[in-house]
Amino acid sequence: MSDDAEQPDTRRMPTLDKTPDATDGRSDSAADPAAADDGGDRTGRFWSARRVPAAVVALVLLAAAGLLLYDVVAVRAHHPAMAWRRWLARELATRHLDNTWVLAAAALAVVLGIWLIVLALTPGLRQVLPMRPTAQDLRAGLDRAAAALVLRDRAMEVAGVQSVRMKVGRRKAKARAVSHFRELDEVRADLDVALGEGLRQLGLAHRLGLTVHVRRPKKG
């Protein structure tokens, strides 16, 4: 056996890393999806399954329909109608439309109907922020609490920041920082840069607005 056969293969293996210059002729915004313009992205919010409201409505309707069907079959079989049905028929025949209980029941039905219409026409899942799609037929979302935690960690890296309260909404991120040294304007400027970069790196489909407040810690 020759010595060459005993030598390990020291050839360099190909890697997936690319240098910043190796962009295949593309610009920085094309190479980095996070740097793309957010204005052309029309990614919508995630739709909630509404399992609990749908289950409640289905159970109520099923119980009411089953009870009414049972009573109708019983009457057809020459049995007396249930007491609740006789009471309901008597109340509907004797009460006027301007009665307080009639108006209250009508208002309740209207409120429930509007609530169901709103649930049917709105997406829900307000706590999930849609992220920028990076592949076809693939959608991702980021929880607002998780986004706030990431931005808070980014803000704590700024020199002079003692504590930060971060709140992320659907359209805006708000930071309330306490600085125990450095000028407040300098800290605010650094926070604007750090949090702006943090928002960009989150990869959200819609760029959030940023509001930063900086103050001194309370004395005593």
Short mmCIF file of C-alpha atoms in Angstrom, two decimals:
data_model
loop_
_atom_site.label_atom_id
_atom_site.label_comp_id
_atom_site.label_asym_id
_atom_site.label_seq_id
_atom_site.Cartn_x
_atom_site.Cartn_y
_atom_site.Cartn_z
CA MET A 1 0.00 0.00 0.00
CA SER A 2 1.42 3.40 -0.94
CA ASP A 3 1.85 6.31 1.38
CA ASP A 4 -0.60 8.37 -0.64
CA ALA A 5 -3.43 6.04 0.27
CA GLU A 6 -2.77 6.57 3.97
CA GLN A 7 -2.88 10.37 3.76
CA PRO A 8 -6.26 11.90 4.78
CA ASP A 9 -8.19 13.84 2.23
CA THR A 10 -7.38 17.49 2.92
CA ARG A 11 -9.32 18.96 0.04
CA ARG A 12 -11.51 21.89 1.02
CA MET A 13 -15.20 21.01 1.01
CA PRO A 14 -17.70 23.42 -0.53
CA THR A 15 -19.67 25.54 1.93
CA LEU A 16 -22.95 27.39 1.79
CA ASP A 17 -21.48 30.68 2.92
CA LYS A 18 -21.17 33.50 0.46
CA THR A 19 -19.08 36.56 0.72
CA PRO A 20 -20.90 39.90 0.58
CA ASP A 21 -19.50 40.48 -2.92
CA ALA A 22 -20.79 37.15 -4.29
CA THR A 23 -24.31 38.30 -5.08
CA ASP A 24 -24.44 37.02 -8.67
CA GLY A 25 -24.91 40.51 -9.99
CA ARG A 26 -27.85 41.30 -7.72
CA SER A 27 -28.15 44.43 -5.61
CA ASP A 28 -28.09 44.35 -1.82
CA SER A 29 -31.85 44.70 -1.60
CA ALA A 30 -32.35 41.69 -3.86
CA ALA A 31 -29.81 39.57 -2.02
CA ASP A 32 -31.21 40.45 1.39
CA PRO A 33 -34.98 39.87 1.57
CA ALA A 34 -35.18 42.00 4.70
CA ALA A 35 -33.91 44.99 2.76
CA ALA A 36 -36.69 44.78 0.18
CA ASP A 37 -39.31 47.46 0.01
CA ASP A 38 -42.21 46.71 2.32
CA GLY A 39 -44.62 48.75 0.26
CA GLY A 40 -45.06 46.06 -2.40
CA ASP A 41 -45.80 43.27 0.03
CA ARG A 42 -49.49 42.54 0.48
CA THR A 43 -49.24 39.72 2.97
CA GLY A 44 -52.39 39.68 5.08
CA ARG A 45 -53.00 38.61 8.63
CA PHE A 46 -53.60 35.04 9.68
CA TRP A 47 -57.23 33.97 10.02
CA SER A 48 -58.36 32.41 13.25
CA ALA A 49 -60.20 29.11 13.13
CA ARG A 50 -62.79 30.47 15.64
CA ARG A 51 -63.25 27.00 17.06
CA VAL A 52 -64.77 28.07 20.39
CA PRO A 53 -67.43 30.46 19.00
CA ALA A 54 -68.27 28.03 16.21
CA ALA A 55 -68.60 25.13 18.66
CA VAL A 56 -70.80 27.17 21.03
CA VAL A 57 -73.12 28.33 18.25
CA ALA A 58 -73.33 24.83 16.78
CA LEU A 59 -74.15 23.25 20.15
CA VAL A 60 -76.81 25.84 20.98
CA LEU A 61 -78.48 25.50 17.58
CA LEU A 62 -78.29 21.71 17.75
CA ALA A 63 -79.85 21.61 21.22
CA ALA A 64 -82.62 24.05 20.29
CA ALA A 65 -83.43 22.27 17.03
CA GLY A 66 -83.41 18.86 18.71
CA LEU A 67 -85.70 20.02 21.53
CA LEU A 68 -88.14 21.67 19.13
CA LEU A 69 -88.17 18.64 16.83
CA TYR A 70 -88.84 16.33 19.78
CA ASP A 71 -91.77 18.48 20.92
CA VAL A 72 -93.25 18.66 17.42
CA VAL A 73 -93.05 14.87 17.06
CA ALA A 74 -94.63 14.44 20.51
CA VAL A 75 -97.57 16.71 19.56
CA ARG A 76 -98.02 14.81 16.30
CA ALA A 77 -98.19 11.63 18.36
CA HIS A 78 -101.12 13.12 20.33
CA HIS A 79 -99.06 14.05 23.40
CA PRO A 80 -99.34 17.45 25.09
CA ALA A 81 -96.79 20.09 24.16
CA MET A 82 -94.03 20.88 26.60
CA ALA A 83 -94.63 23.56 29.20
CA TRP A 84 -91.97 25.89 27.80
CA ARG A 85 -93.57 25.83 24.37
CA ARG A 86 -97.04 26.61 25.75
CA TRP A 87 -95.55 29.42 27.88
CA LEU A 88 -93.65 30.85 24.89
CA ALA A 89 -96.77 30.78 22.69
CA ARG A 90 -98.80 32.50 25.41
CA GLU A 91 -96.16 35.20 25.94
CA LEU A 92 -95.84 35.90 22.23
CA ALA A 93 -99.61 36.22 21.94
CA THR A 94 -100.09 38.55 24.91
CA ARG A 95 -96.99 40.78 25.06
CA HIS A 96 -96.76 43.88 22.89
CA LEU A 97 -93.74 44.77 20.79
CA ASP A 98 -92.92 47.79 22.98
CA ASN A 99 -92.66 45.63 26.08
CA THR A 100 -89.36 45.92 27.98
CA TRP A 101 -88.60 42.20 27.85
CA VAL A 102 -89.37 42.02 24.15
CA LEU A 103 -87.09 44.96 23.41
CA ALA A 104 -84.34 43.48 25.61
CA ALA A 105 -84.55 40.12 23.84
CA ALA A 106 -84.46 41.83 20.44
CA ALA A 107 -81.43 43.92 21.45
CA LEU A 108 -79.65 40.79 22.68
CA ALA A 109 -80.36 39.02 19.39
CA VAL A 110 -79.02 42.01 17.43
CA VAL A 111 -75.84 42.14 19.52
CA LEU A 112 -75.24 38.42 19.09
CA GLY A 113 -75.86 38.69 15.35
CA ILE A 114 -73.43 41.59 14.98
CA TRP A 115 -70.85 39.70 17.03
CA LEU A 116 -71.14 36.65 14.77
CA ILE A 117 -70.88 38.81 11.64
CA VAL A 118 -67.76 40.51 12.99
CA LEU A 119 -66.20 37.13 13.78
CA ALA A 120 -66.99 35.92 10.28
CA LEU A 121 -65.54 38.98 8.50
CA THR A 122 -62.43 39.68 10.58
CA PRO A 123 -59.26 37.55 10.58
CA GLY A 124 -58.52 37.56 14.31
CA LEU A 125 -55.17 36.35 15.70
CA ARG A 126 -54.18 39.90 16.57
CA GLN A 127 -51.16 38.63 18.53
CA VAL A 128 -49.51 37.16 15.41
CA LEU A 129 -47.62 39.47 13.06
CA PRO A 130 -47.30 38.12 9.50
CA MET A 131 -43.73 37.77 8.29
CA ARG A 132 -42.37 38.39 4.83
CA PRO A 133 -42.79 35.26 2.65
CA THR A 134 -39.49 33.79 1.52
CA ALA A 135 -40.87 30.83 -0.42
CA GLN A 136 -43.99 30.06 -2.38
CA ASP A 137 -46.90 28.54 -0.43
CA LEU A 138 -45.06 29.16 2.85
CA ARG A 139 -46.28 31.62 5.47
CA ALA A 140 -44.80 32.44 8.84
CA GLY A 141 -45.88 34.61 11.73
CA LEU A 142 -44.22 36.11 14.79
CA ASP A 143 -45.93 36.53 18.13
CA ARG A 144 -46.01 40.13 19.28
CA ALA A 145 -44.72 39.22 22.74
CA ALA A 146 -41.75 37.42 21.20
CA ALA A 147 -41.03 40.40 18.95
CA ALA A 148 -41.13 42.70 21.97
CA LEU A 149 -38.70 40.45 23.83
CA VAL A 150 -36.24 40.43 20.91
CA LEU A 151 -36.39 44.21 20.58
CA ARG A 152 -35.99 44.64 24.33
CA ASP A 153 -32.80 42.56 24.28
CA ARG A 154 -31.54 44.67 21.39
CA ALA A 155 -32.31 47.89 23.28
CA MET A 156 -30.52 46.68 26.42
CA GLU A 157 -27.30 46.46 24.41
CA VAL A 158 -27.25 50.24 23.96
CA ALA A 159 -24.83 51.99 26.29
CA GLY A 160 -26.54 54.00 29.00
CA VAL A 161 -29.81 52.03 29.00
CA GLN A 162 -30.75 50.79 32.45
CA SER A 163 -34.15 49.27 31.68
CA VAL A 164 -36.59 49.12 28.78
CA ARG A 165 -40.30 48.50 28.50
CA MET A 166 -41.14 47.36 25.00
CA LYS A 167 -44.62 47.16 23.52
CA VAL A 168 -45.28 45.88 20.02
CA GLY A 169 -48.63 46.54 18.41
CA ARG A 170 -50.02 45.72 15.00
CA ARG A 171 -48.68 48.92 13.43
CA LYS A 172 -46.24 50.46 15.86
CA ALA A 173 -43.52 49.48 18.35
CA LYS A 174 -43.08 51.65 21.44
CA ALA A 175 -40.01 51.68 23.65
CA ARG A 176 -39.83 53.38 27.06
CA ALA A 177 -36.24 53.35 28.26
CA VAL A 178 -34.56 54.53 31.45
CA SER A 179 -31.01 55.86 31.05
CA HIS A 180 -28.76 56.35 34.09
CA PHE A 181 -25.84 57.94 32.21
CA ARG A 182 -25.05 59.60 28.88
CA GLU A 183 -27.08 62.37 27.32
CA LEU A 184 -30.71 61.43 26.70
CA ASP A 185 -30.57 62.61 23.07
CA GLU A 186 -27.59 60.38 22.39
CA VAL A 187 -29.25 57.37 23.99
CA ARG A 188 -32.44 58.05 22.05
CA ALA A 189 -30.53 58.27 18.78
CA ASP A 190 -28.72 55.00 19.46
CA LEU A 191 -32.01 53.34 20.37
CA ASP A 192 -33.58 54.55 17.14
CA VAL A 193 -30.76 52.96 15.17
CA ALA A 194 -30.65 49.73 17.18
CA LEU A 195 -34.41 49.17 17.27
CA GLY A 196 -34.81 50.18 13.63
CA GLU A 197 -32.26 47.55 12.66
CA GLY A 198 -33.98 45.08 14.97
CA LEU A 199 -37.33 45.69 13.30
CA ARG A 200 -35.74 45.17 9.90
CA GLN A 201 -34.19 41.89 10.96
CA LEU A 202 -37.50 40.58 12.29
CA GLY A 203 -38.56 40.07 8.68
CA LEU A 204 -42.12 41.34 9.15
CA ALA A 205 -44.33 41.76 6.12
CA HIS A 206 -45.29 45.29 7.15
CA ARG A 207 -42.69 47.58 8.65
CA LEU A 208 -43.79 48.82 12.06
CA GLY A 209 -43.52 52.42 13.14
CA LEU A 210 -41.14 53.13 16.01
CA THR A 211 -41.60 55.45 18.98
CA VAL A 212 -38.82 55.84 21.57
CA HIS A 213 -39.07 57.62 24.92
CA VAL A 214 -36.04 58.00 27.18
CA ARG A 215 -36.00 59.39 30.73
CA ARG A 216 -33.89 59.46 33.82
CA PRO A 217 -34.56 57.05 36.69
CA LYS A 218 -36.74 58.40 39.47
CA LYS A 219 -34.85 59.71 42.47
CA GLY A 220 -35.30 58.10 45.83
#
